[in-house]
């Protein structure tokens, strides 16, 4: 009987996996100084690659052949080749790169330098820093609009979302949000930016055109104290209808209806959930759970956690191709 | 003795105040980049009194302890301020030991400065708070740990950034209880500050059912420290001090004066851990804290000063940031408005502790998690799991409203 149950569970996993089109996830392990490679068909780690010190921000290149990794304490960005699974080169980034975002044309990386209050603009073709933009104290979150015209950086101690015009590379507006803003994500139509505030415990939804806060999403989980709910990573489904917000030490991912801003569900994941990533078909959501050293895989349609996959020490971010 | 930036005149302050009122009307609640320029002048007052030398040669004795944190906080305020057209400056007043505090205070107030950061001992702080010119000022106390300033001697114009001894003792007691180390030996020094910490431990023992099985006082002076013969003599002294005790789990030492505390670990008669002012220490800040983005401020501080951040630097940083956070949110530097805002439920200071920090309205003490650290490592953070409170677990540390003798904002 036990064998039978096991087999059907396996069949379920295989069904889900077959829908996942052989995706691969790359997970940065902040304390392990490694990147874990997960085969999403098998739902297991197939390789662990040593990288530079304190890998945090992680993102796919425009052609999906490379992974860019912010190795913060090495003070540069490393480029991982997805074929050979080797770090092939490094990119200049300014000191302590924490998070970055890639321009939609794949040619420019915008990097938050947490230690020196700068956003560095990196020309990928020239492999050169083309500009540095002064922002607030402890810049972290980086979001770029789908048309590439707007860059939003959040600075944690300053508690602002800075709107940067990517043609002039100047801060044209700064919106005060709740304390310690961590992350910025544009909606797929570019009309709004979602900004999470870790200590404030809210997500501000800002109108791109007017830079006014349209709404503040608040969270409440029964049995959890308010201060343990600390929003960090945000992803929004390609249809723009659903947002997922990682709630840090609350060990949950909030599911939000973007039309009503109503929190529809709280999905239990691993401990200190940090950054999130969706598979390109938006069927699976992955969360990096820092304290439990694992990645949770969530079925987006059914809003169910399918599996937790052990990775390296202190997983921080996820990129998927 | 005045260092730092020029000071605003009262007239300019008034003009600013009106400019602010209008800017609030025109921009509404959200502060934006198009607001009227605002200059915020903060006064820093300290007295150059000698402090006990640390017992260990390894421990640093910086000359800029405290003020270095204020300066970094000011820099952070200005980084934020440049997006809001706000500039912050600090007028630093350091009087000599026993110097004229009133004169320093009136120099600030006559220049229109009513936002004050005080790096003073308890009696001097009470003097400052009592001056007529300071009655409408907001004084942030970055230094005192004295419980009496949060009870019989609390003052409406003083807010406390440093946790008091009762908070620290409770933080330690909760940790010991969570470890089931319930039998304590208390060894205290003979100076008033040592006794004050020991009193706080005795209070915590009652609150958390710790069993103080024996108390001893250290009176002899340890001579010739840091020399070859000194260390042999110290070892003998500490062993004698701690022999023939009843069964106990942990030794709590109360030696704020740095006379013998750091000599206790490994030299006790029985093999027991040492906690309190040495060994495992409750503190607002420790250089080993890296969680909650602590790494970031540790690095920024080291970059600015070439040394690690100490507890009083941290409370100095928090003081500057508490003013900055308030001005950013309410877009005015008016002391009355800042006082009201700091006491409101909207105020929240992010200070690398994972939760927003707020003030207790009854004694104007900042609620804050307390770190428990060994010399090189963070060991735990109190409040401990399971110590619950209807308002916030942070109110399980120190004087809660029902047991406070202070009723500042009923």
XYZ file of C-alpha atoms in Angstrom:
731
model
C 0.000 0.000 0.000
C 2.789 2.404 0.956
C 4.513 1.576 -2.268
C 1.352 2.398 -4.185
C 0.995 5.794 -2.522
C 4.634 6.475 -3.235
C 4.201 5.584 -6.878
C 1.188 7.828 -7.352
C 3.002 10.700 -5.654
C 5.883 10.148 -8.017
C 3.473 10.067 -10.956
C 2.077 13.420 -9.797
C 5.524 14.944 -9.616
C 6.287 13.598 -13.085
C 3.060 15.040 -14.491
C 3.905 18.452 -13.104
C 7.462 18.120 -14.242
C 6.482 17.232 -17.785
C 4.590 20.515 -17.970
C 7.724 22.345 -16.903
C 9.564 21.997 -20.235
C 12.923 21.062 -18.762
C 13.546 24.303 -16.985
C 16.698 24.888 -14.985
C 16.941 27.041 -11.854
C 20.099 28.684 -10.537
C 20.141 29.511 -6.830
C 22.681 31.845 -5.180
C 23.804 30.626 -1.735
C 24.948 33.716 0.159
C 26.952 31.939 2.884
C 27.930 28.872 0.894
C 29.612 30.943 -1.853
C 28.050 28.603 -4.390
C 25.303 28.441 -7.000
C 23.043 25.388 -6.917
C 21.715 24.200 -10.265
C 18.268 22.590 -10.088
C 16.810 20.425 -12.841
C 13.101 21.215 -12.581
C 12.161 17.985 -14.349
C 13.838 15.911 -11.698
C 13.266 18.516 -8.975
C 16.761 18.005 -7.658
C 20.120 19.700 -7.520
C 22.308 18.474 -10.368
C 25.359 20.662 -9.771
C 26.857 22.981 -7.188
C 29.228 25.583 -8.577
C 31.739 27.498 -6.448
C 31.542 31.226 -7.119
C 32.931 34.419 -5.523
C 32.183 35.562 -2.001
C 28.651 36.322 -0.871
C 26.589 35.655 -3.997
C 23.230 37.420 -3.752
C 21.457 38.934 -6.799
C 21.164 36.407 -9.664
C 19.622 36.908 -13.104
C 19.582 35.248 -16.568
C 21.250 36.988 -19.502
C 19.017 38.136 -22.386
C 19.936 35.102 -24.538
C 19.573 32.729 -21.552
C 23.065 31.358 -22.170
C 24.590 32.985 -19.119
C 23.762 33.708 -15.515
C 24.866 36.989 -13.951
C 25.663 36.749 -10.236
C 26.307 39.621 -7.803
C 29.197 38.283 -5.740
C 28.952 41.088 -3.215
C 32.104 40.611 -1.159
C 34.187 39.960 -4.258
C 33.041 43.410 -5.438
C 32.176 42.278 -8.959
C 29.646 40.378 -11.025
C 30.435 36.859 -12.177
C 29.195 35.363 -15.409
C 28.295 31.684 -15.325
C 28.085 29.798 -18.608
C 24.977 27.559 -18.598
C 26.578 25.004 -20.942
C 29.900 24.440 -19.223
C 28.638 25.477 -15.744
C 31.830 27.414 -15.227
C 32.389 31.041 -14.302
C 33.832 32.374 -17.547
C 34.438 36.013 -16.704
C 33.765 38.824 -14.277
C 32.173 42.204 -14.859
C 32.998 45.454 -13.060
C 30.163 46.523 -10.807
C 31.370 49.004 -8.207
C 31.737 47.865 -4.580
C 29.314 45.496 -2.861
C 26.848 44.756 -5.651
C 23.709 43.332 -4.050
C 20.913 43.301 -6.571
C 20.596 44.205 -10.229
C 18.230 44.215 -13.118
C 18.712 43.732 -16.826
C 17.412 46.227 -19.400
C 14.782 44.607 -21.653
C 17.178 44.745 -24.627
C 19.676 42.682 -22.628
C 22.476 45.196 -23.178
C 22.619 47.038 -19.862
C 22.809 45.880 -16.265
C 21.734 48.271 -13.537
C 23.460 47.379 -10.257
C 22.722 48.534 -6.685
C 25.951 49.112 -4.727
C 24.818 48.729 -1.149
C 27.974 50.092 0.504
C 28.474 53.346 -1.375
C 24.964 54.654 -2.098
C 25.269 54.306 -5.875
C 23.541 52.643 -8.766
C 26.092 51.482 -11.333
C 25.154 51.293 -15.005
C 27.063 48.525 -16.734
C 27.328 48.363 -20.528
C 27.489 44.620 -21.207
C 28.804 44.871 -24.770
C 31.643 47.191 -23.819
C 32.092 45.394 -20.470
C 32.421 48.802 -18.914
C 30.793 50.999 -16.281
C 29.056 53.718 -18.273
C 27.564 55.721 -15.386
C 27.137 55.939 -11.635
C 23.976 57.435 -10.177
C 23.939 58.687 -6.569
C 20.895 57.396 -4.656
C 19.893 56.989 -0.985
C 21.576 55.031 1.801
C 21.867 51.262 1.267
C 20.442 50.923 -2.233
C 18.998 47.486 -2.835
C 15.857 46.871 -4.880
C 16.135 47.336 -8.650
C 13.271 47.234 -11.129
C 13.202 48.251 -14.789
C 10.023 49.038 -16.734
C 9.132 46.688 -19.626
C 9.785 49.500 -22.140
C 13.181 50.100 -20.529
C 12.505 53.795 -19.901
C 12.254 53.739 -16.122
C 14.532 52.313 -13.517
C 13.369 52.153 -9.920
C 15.880 51.743 -7.101
C 14.929 51.400 -3.446
C 17.242 52.604 -0.699
C 16.751 50.890 2.627
C 17.810 53.389 5.275
C 16.459 56.302 3.212
C 13.069 54.526 2.776
C 12.568 55.730 -0.776
C 11.853 54.434 -4.256
C 13.999 56.491 -6.630
C 12.650 56.865 -10.173
C 15.546 57.102 -12.610
C 15.065 58.152 -16.234
C 17.230 55.670 -18.176
C 17.919 58.155 -20.986
C 19.259 60.951 -18.755
C 20.374 58.561 -15.967
C 19.138 60.991 -13.344
C 16.862 60.573 -10.368
C 13.759 62.519 -11.403
C 11.552 61.626 -8.470
C 11.789 59.919 -5.074
C 8.771 58.419 -3.400
C 8.828 57.949 0.351
C 7.588 54.468 1.306
C 7.495 52.517 4.572
C 10.754 51.641 6.322
C 13.477 49.529 4.691
C 12.245 49.094 1.120
C 13.834 45.940 -0.282
C 12.572 45.238 -3.752
C 10.888 46.858 -6.764
C 8.942 45.105 -9.516
C 7.080 46.673 -12.441
C 3.768 45.202 -13.558
C 3.993 43.580 -17.032
C 2.162 46.569 -18.608
C 4.596 48.958 -16.911
C 1.850 51.112 -15.402
C 2.721 50.392 -11.785
C 5.680 49.493 -9.576
C 5.337 47.294 -6.524
C 7.783 48.124 -3.717
C 8.157 45.953 -0.604
C 9.086 47.482 2.782
C 10.724 44.920 5.050
C 10.425 46.613 8.449
C 7.333 48.643 7.533
C 5.642 45.326 6.682
C 3.822 46.670 3.603
C 3.988 46.688 -0.188
C 3.428 50.077 -1.847
C 1.880 50.053 -5.318
C 3.118 53.190 -7.106
C 1.667 54.659 -10.291
C 4.510 54.980 -12.830
C 3.156 58.093 -14.532
C 2.310 60.188 -11.478
C 4.644 58.536 -8.940
C 1.841 58.544 -6.386
C 1.197 55.615 -4.084
C -2.069 54.071 -5.264
C -2.352 51.493 -2.541
C -0.473 49.919 0.347
C -0.903 46.172 0.697
C -0.875 45.029 4.312
C -0.507 41.501 5.602
C -1.909 39.555 8.525
C -1.315 35.903 9.262
C -3.239 34.330 12.089
C -0.948 33.316 14.940
C 1.945 35.427 13.706
C 3.021 38.717 15.248
C 2.893 41.655 12.861
C 6.635 42.325 13.160
C 7.540 38.856 11.887
C 5.886 39.680 8.552
C 8.632 41.266 6.465
C 7.936 41.563 2.731
C 10.970 41.115 0.493
C 10.891 39.493 -2.982
C 8.019 40.173 -5.418
C 7.037 38.493 -8.695
C 4.010 39.221 -10.859
C 2.565 36.690 -13.326
C 2.961 37.582 -17.037
C -0.819 38.135 -17.340
C -0.459 40.776 -14.629
C -3.236 39.282 -12.527
C -1.422 37.780 -9.570
C 1.467 39.003 -7.448
C 3.505 36.835 -5.107
C 5.310 38.462 -2.187
C 7.882 36.659 -0.021
C 7.312 37.491 3.655
C 10.774 36.751 5.114
C 10.678 35.343 8.670
C 6.904 34.771 8.386
C 7.948 31.768 6.242
C 5.135 32.432 3.804
C 4.502 33.695 0.310
C 1.465 35.978 -0.012
C -0.742 35.597 -3.090
C -2.312 38.923 -4.108
C -5.012 39.747 -6.625
C -3.520 42.768 -8.429
C -6.937 44.187 -9.348
C -8.379 44.324 -5.828
C -5.017 44.244 -3.933
C -6.619 41.578 -1.773
C -4.355 38.945 -0.251
C -5.976 35.704 -1.377
C -3.707 33.204 0.313
C -0.548 32.683 2.346
C 1.527 29.724 1.165
C 3.722 28.096 3.795
C 7.294 27.694 2.528
C 10.746 27.310 4.165
C 12.297 29.618 6.749
C 13.212 33.255 5.992
C 11.885 33.250 2.459
C 13.786 35.872 0.474
C 13.622 36.121 -3.338
C 11.205 34.472 -5.766
C 11.234 33.455 -9.445
C 8.634 32.135 -11.879
C 9.299 29.611 -14.629
C 8.894 31.226 -18.093
C 5.520 29.478 -18.517
C 4.529 30.844 -15.079
C 3.425 27.403 -13.905
C 5.957 27.049 -11.130
C 7.093 29.541 -8.510
C 10.401 29.012 -6.695
C 11.320 30.623 -3.380
C 14.793 30.828 -1.812
C 14.464 30.043 1.895
C 17.559 31.386 3.651
C 17.367 29.774 7.071
C 16.133 26.327 6.097
C 18.686 26.170 3.258
C 16.146 25.009 0.696
C 14.045 26.090 -2.249
C 10.261 25.624 -2.236
C 8.581 24.759 -5.522
C 4.992 26.008 -5.756
C 2.364 25.016 -8.306
C 1.008 28.403 -9.412
C -2.390 27.145 -10.683
C -3.221 25.130 -7.604
C -1.354 27.428 -5.169
C 0.241 24.433 -3.487
C 3.823 23.854 -2.430
C 4.971 20.724 -4.307
C 8.404 20.136 -2.955
C 11.274 21.555 -0.987
C 14.695 21.043 -2.506
C 17.770 21.302 -0.240
C 20.392 23.627 -1.712
C 23.513 25.374 -0.290
C 23.980 27.560 2.743
C 21.703 30.631 3.033
C 19.987 30.604 -0.385
C 19.251 34.210 -1.414
C 17.973 34.452 -4.996
C 16.750 32.341 -7.916
C 17.026 32.693 -11.708
C 15.255 30.306 -14.098
C 15.657 29.497 -17.785
C 34.573 74.220 22.071
C 31.933 74.456 19.359
C 32.707 72.447 16.261
C 30.711 71.790 13.141
C 28.319 73.786 11.063
C 26.907 77.280 11.569
C 23.806 77.696 13.607
C 20.384 78.975 12.660
C 19.069 82.188 14.200
C 15.673 82.185 15.890
C 14.249 84.478 13.193
C 15.350 82.103 10.469
C 13.847 79.257 12.466
C 10.487 81.015 12.576
C 10.519 81.743 8.858
C 11.348 78.111 8.277
C 8.533 77.020 10.495
C 5.977 79.001 8.476
C 7.481 77.818 5.225
C 6.971 74.315 6.508
C 3.370 74.770 7.457
C 2.665 75.882 3.904
C 4.628 73.059 2.374
C 2.606 70.544 4.356
C -0.608 72.084 3.093
C 0.568 72.077 -0.495
C 2.030 68.567 -0.665
C -0.327 66.631 1.548
C 0.838 63.654 3.549
C 3.431 62.141 1.222
C 6.764 63.914 1.343
C 8.005 64.542 -2.188
C 11.052 65.885 -3.931
C 9.325 69.167 -4.757
C 9.003 70.288 -1.118
C 10.413 73.539 0.250
C 14.069 73.387 1.295
C 14.493 72.741 4.991
C 17.547 73.041 7.217
C 17.567 70.943 10.385
C 19.999 71.894 13.135
C 20.724 69.361 15.864
C 22.718 70.092 19.001
C 25.064 67.499 20.526
C 26.107 67.944 24.160
C 28.724 65.913 25.965
C 31.037 66.269 28.947
C 34.666 65.148 28.717
C 34.680 62.906 31.779
C 37.137 60.046 32.194
C 35.751 56.555 31.728
C 37.133 53.354 33.243
C 39.941 51.828 31.213
C 39.027 48.395 29.883
C 40.861 45.540 31.615
C 41.949 44.019 28.334
C 44.571 45.613 26.151
C 42.664 44.183 23.180
C 39.632 46.382 23.764
C 39.734 49.683 21.929
C 39.347 53.037 23.695
C 38.205 55.429 20.964
C 38.193 59.150 21.634
C 35.133 59.622 19.422
C 32.931 56.990 21.114
C 29.312 58.051 20.610
C 29.813 61.140 18.488
C 31.109 58.945 15.642
C 27.683 57.278 15.529
C 25.904 60.646 15.606
C 28.007 61.811 12.657
C 27.233 58.698 10.617
C 23.517 59.081 11.389
C 23.720 62.686 10.256
C 25.371 61.593 7.016
C 22.574 59.071 6.453
C 20.013 61.813 7.114
C 21.683 64.051 4.549
C 21.750 61.279 1.935
C 17.998 60.942 2.368
C 17.581 64.686 2.758
C 19.064 65.552 -0.611
C 16.025 63.995 -2.295
C 13.715 66.100 -0.128
C 15.781 69.297 -0.121
C 16.524 68.803 3.562
C 19.967 69.467 5.009
C 20.995 68.370 8.459
C 23.775 69.818 10.554
C 25.022 69.150 14.047
C 26.502 71.696 16.460
C 28.837 69.777 18.767
C 29.321 71.052 22.302
C 31.807 69.178 24.465
C 32.307 70.790 27.862
C 35.287 69.933 30.082
C 34.653 67.717 33.126
C 32.664 69.795 35.599
C 32.304 72.559 32.991
C 29.419 74.960 32.490
C 26.597 72.872 31.075
C 24.085 75.699 31.223
C 26.219 77.924 29.047
C 26.609 75.203 26.421
C 22.865 74.599 26.499
C 21.948 78.265 26.097
C 24.422 78.654 23.244
C 22.386 76.046 21.415
C 18.922 77.267 22.356
C 19.749 80.912 21.658
C 20.673 79.788 18.162
C 17.218 78.238 17.864
C 18.401 74.654 18.323
C 15.902 72.594 20.277
C 16.667 69.150 18.884
C 19.291 67.852 21.275
C 21.333 64.655 21.469
C 22.784 64.230 24.965
C 25.850 62.115 25.688
C 25.721 62.827 29.429
C 25.602 60.922 32.720
C 22.349 60.772 34.673
C 22.792 63.751 37.005
C 24.052 66.017 34.247
C 21.217 64.939 31.977
C 18.694 65.871 34.677
C 20.375 69.277 35.012
C 20.096 69.812 31.274
C 16.454 68.739 31.165
C 15.613 71.180 33.973
C 16.888 74.367 32.293
C 14.006 76.699 31.372
C 15.332 76.979 27.789
C 15.062 73.208 27.399
C 11.417 72.864 28.381
C 10.206 72.888 24.765
C 13.235 70.963 23.467
C 13.436 67.290 22.529
C 16.433 65.670 24.230
C 17.512 62.235 23.023
C 19.511 60.467 25.727
C 22.090 58.254 24.005
C 24.018 57.299 27.124
C 22.340 56.686 30.472
C 21.311 53.210 31.557
C 19.951 54.364 34.907
C 16.624 52.849 35.836
C 15.676 55.909 37.898
C 15.531 58.034 34.729
C 12.743 55.712 33.540
C 10.897 55.823 36.875
C 11.104 58.472 39.633
C 13.310 60.793 37.579
C 11.671 60.535 34.157
C 11.290 63.819 32.256
C 8.834 64.857 29.553
C 11.532 66.429 27.362
C 13.830 63.376 27.464
C 13.636 60.271 25.255
C 15.961 57.339 25.930
C 17.770 55.567 23.085
C 20.060 53.468 25.318
C 18.303 50.511 26.959
C 18.227 50.822 30.739
C 19.713 48.257 33.110
C 16.345 46.646 33.823
C 15.913 45.922 30.094
C 19.386 44.443 29.847
C 19.016 42.348 32.994
C 15.639 41.052 31.780
C 17.155 40.192 28.405
C 19.851 38.170 30.136
C 17.406 36.561 32.578
C 15.103 35.434 29.763
C 18.038 33.771 28.056
C 19.131 31.982 31.249
C 15.562 30.807 31.876
C 15.257 29.558 28.300
C 18.467 27.581 28.883
C 17.064 26.275 32.203
C 20.051 27.743 34.005
C 18.026 28.786 37.031
C 20.562 28.866 39.896
C 22.610 32.047 39.838
C 25.554 33.349 41.830
C 25.777 37.150 41.758
C 29.173 38.821 42.225
C 29.129 42.605 42.307
C 31.737 45.343 42.416
C 31.726 48.052 45.050
C 30.941 51.133 42.910
C 27.410 52.587 42.597
C 27.069 51.576 38.915
C 28.024 47.985 39.787
C 25.382 47.914 42.499
C 22.824 49.404 40.084
C 23.395 46.547 37.624
C 23.256 44.010 40.477
C 19.938 45.555 41.615
C 18.580 45.123 38.099
C 19.631 41.447 38.173
C 17.894 40.972 41.535
C 14.723 42.499 40.076
C 14.921 40.214 37.013
C 15.444 37.173 39.235
C 12.120 37.910 40.930
C 10.322 38.503 37.621
C 11.594 35.393 35.860
C 11.962 33.055 38.876
C 15.727 32.938 38.804
C 17.222 31.603 42.045
C 20.118 33.725 43.338
C 21.767 31.112 45.551
C 24.520 33.411 46.814
C 25.723 36.996 46.442
C 29.258 38.237 46.983
C 30.961 41.598 46.659
C 34.420 42.067 45.227
C 36.319 44.662 47.217
C 40.050 44.191 46.855
C 41.793 46.017 44.039
C 43.572 43.873 41.506
C 47.014 45.433 41.178
C 49.698 44.968 38.550
C 47.271 43.902 35.857
C 48.561 43.014 32.414
C 51.937 41.979 33.810
C 53.406 38.516 34.314
C 53.059 38.536 38.057
C 49.694 40.308 37.718
C 48.048 37.471 35.864
C 49.219 34.889 38.406
C 47.923 37.020 41.237
C 44.599 37.648 39.503
C 44.041 33.963 38.906
C 44.549 33.245 42.574
C 42.263 36.095 43.628
C 39.417 35.066 41.317
C 39.630 31.455 42.437
C 39.465 32.516 46.067
C 36.578 34.881 45.364
C 34.512 32.071 43.859
C 35.295 29.087 46.093
C 32.901 27.251 48.435
C 29.708 28.365 46.693
C 26.488 26.327 46.845
C 25.521 24.413 43.682
C 24.852 26.863 40.875
C 24.476 26.961 37.088
C 25.840 30.309 36.086
C 27.833 33.169 37.581
C 26.492 36.684 37.017
C 29.018 39.461 37.407
C 28.093 43.122 37.971
C 31.228 45.167 37.313
C 30.498 48.174 35.125
C 33.609 49.830 36.570
C 35.918 47.340 34.816
C 37.735 46.352 38.003
C 37.615 42.539 37.909
C 34.774 41.208 35.698
C 36.824 40.181 32.695
C 39.153 38.261 35.023
C 36.431 35.833 36.092
C 35.955 33.542 33.045
C 38.120 30.377 33.355
C 39.408 31.449 36.760
C 36.350 30.501 38.825
C 36.598 27.715 41.410
C 33.829 25.722 39.749
C 33.649 25.289 35.987
C 30.694 27.584 35.282
C 29.922 30.138 32.564
C 30.217 33.842 33.410
C 27.563 36.295 32.220
C 26.537 39.884 33.024
C 28.990 42.725 32.443
C 31.586 40.172 31.281
C 31.429 36.903 29.357
C 27.954 36.832 27.840
C 26.854 40.470 27.864
C 23.429 42.051 27.173
C 23.936 45.053 24.903
C 22.116 47.268 22.407
C 24.819 46.640 19.803
C 27.682 44.276 19.066
C 30.237 44.248 16.296
C 29.389 40.644 15.424
C 25.762 41.379 14.447
C 25.319 40.664 10.744
C 21.666 39.711 10.421
C 18.948 42.232 9.587
C 21.401 44.001 7.259
C 23.644 44.678 10.274
C 26.631 43.947 8.021
C 25.815 47.104 6.075
C 26.047 49.533 8.939
C 29.025 47.731 10.475
C 30.895 48.245 7.218
C 29.817 51.837 6.736
C 30.912 52.606 10.285
C 34.309 50.933 9.890
C 34.816 52.759 6.601
C 34.109 56.082 8.307
C 36.086 55.535 11.520
C 38.539 52.629 11.043
C 37.129 50.891 14.086
C 34.125 48.712 14.974
C 30.863 50.275 16.098
C 30.350 50.256 19.875
C 27.079 50.372 21.775
C 27.184 54.122 22.378
C 28.001 54.775 18.713
C 24.875 52.806 17.864
C 22.656 54.801 20.222
C 24.232 57.975 18.801
C 23.430 56.804 15.271
C 19.869 55.966 16.336
C 19.463 59.413 17.918
C 20.429 61.218 14.720
C 18.246 58.850 12.710
C 15.239 59.260 15.041
C 15.290 63.006 14.320
C 15.895 62.345 10.613
C 13.132 59.757 10.333
C 10.641 62.116 12.018
C 11.544 65.140 9.884
C 11.396 63.039 6.698
C 7.913 61.792 7.516
C 6.295 64.971 8.833
C 8.359 67.461 6.852
C 8.983 69.861 9.730
C 11.756 70.399 12.250
C 9.445 71.826 14.885
C 10.329 70.162 18.230
C 6.729 69.925 19.407
C 5.653 68.245 16.144
C 8.632 65.881 16.340
C 7.852 64.988 19.949
C 4.215 64.256 19.044
C 5.276 62.209 16.028
C 7.816 60.157 17.970
C 5.110 59.269 20.480
C 2.533 58.422 17.810
C 1.974 54.929 16.453
C 3.248 56.125 13.060
C 6.855 56.479 14.276
C 9.040 53.505 13.455
C 12.834 53.488 13.521
C 14.616 50.882 11.397
C 17.830 50.164 13.277
C 19.111 46.770 12.082
C 17.144 44.760 14.645
C 14.620 43.185 12.280
C 11.675 45.097 13.739
C 10.665 48.745 13.712
C 11.547 50.439 17.011
C 9.021 52.615 18.854
C 8.890 54.600 22.110
C 7.026 53.605 25.255
C 4.632 56.468 25.896
C 4.819 56.142 29.696
C 8.579 56.663 30.113
C 9.746 57.563 26.567
C 12.160 54.629 26.486
C 12.860 53.146 23.054
C 11.637 49.560 22.790
C 14.452 47.482 21.386
C 15.613 43.884 21.076
C 18.702 43.298 23.233
C 21.664 41.355 21.895
C 23.431 38.763 24.029
C 27.011 38.502 22.877
C 30.227 36.797 23.853
C 33.393 38.795 23.122
C 33.457 37.784 19.458
C 30.009 36.364 18.677
C 26.336 37.126 18.826
C 24.849 34.328 20.937
C 21.157 35.221 21.125
C 18.662 38.062 20.942
C 16.017 38.789 23.589
C 13.052 38.837 23.992
C 13.312 35.046 23.868
C 10.669 32.874 22.209
C 7.716 32.258 24.450
C 7.928 35.449 26.516
C 4.658 36.987 25.489
C 3.010 40.335 25.974
C -0.360 41.668 24.842
C 1.227 44.746 23.222
C 4.596 43.538 21.898
C 7.118 40.988 23.194
C 9.573 43.916 23.461
C 7.596 45.079 26.489
C 8.684 41.959 28.379
C 12.044 43.760 28.746
C 12.341 46.506 31.363
C 9.550 48.602 32.836
C 6.137 47.738 31.469
C 3.314 50.236 31.815
C 1.604 48.673 34.875
C 4.822 48.500 36.917
C 6.217 51.862 35.813
C 6.290 54.751 38.226
C 6.383 57.096 35.278
C 3.247 58.489 33.611
C 4.519 60.968 31.029
C 1.837 60.729 28.363
C -1.277 59.206 29.894
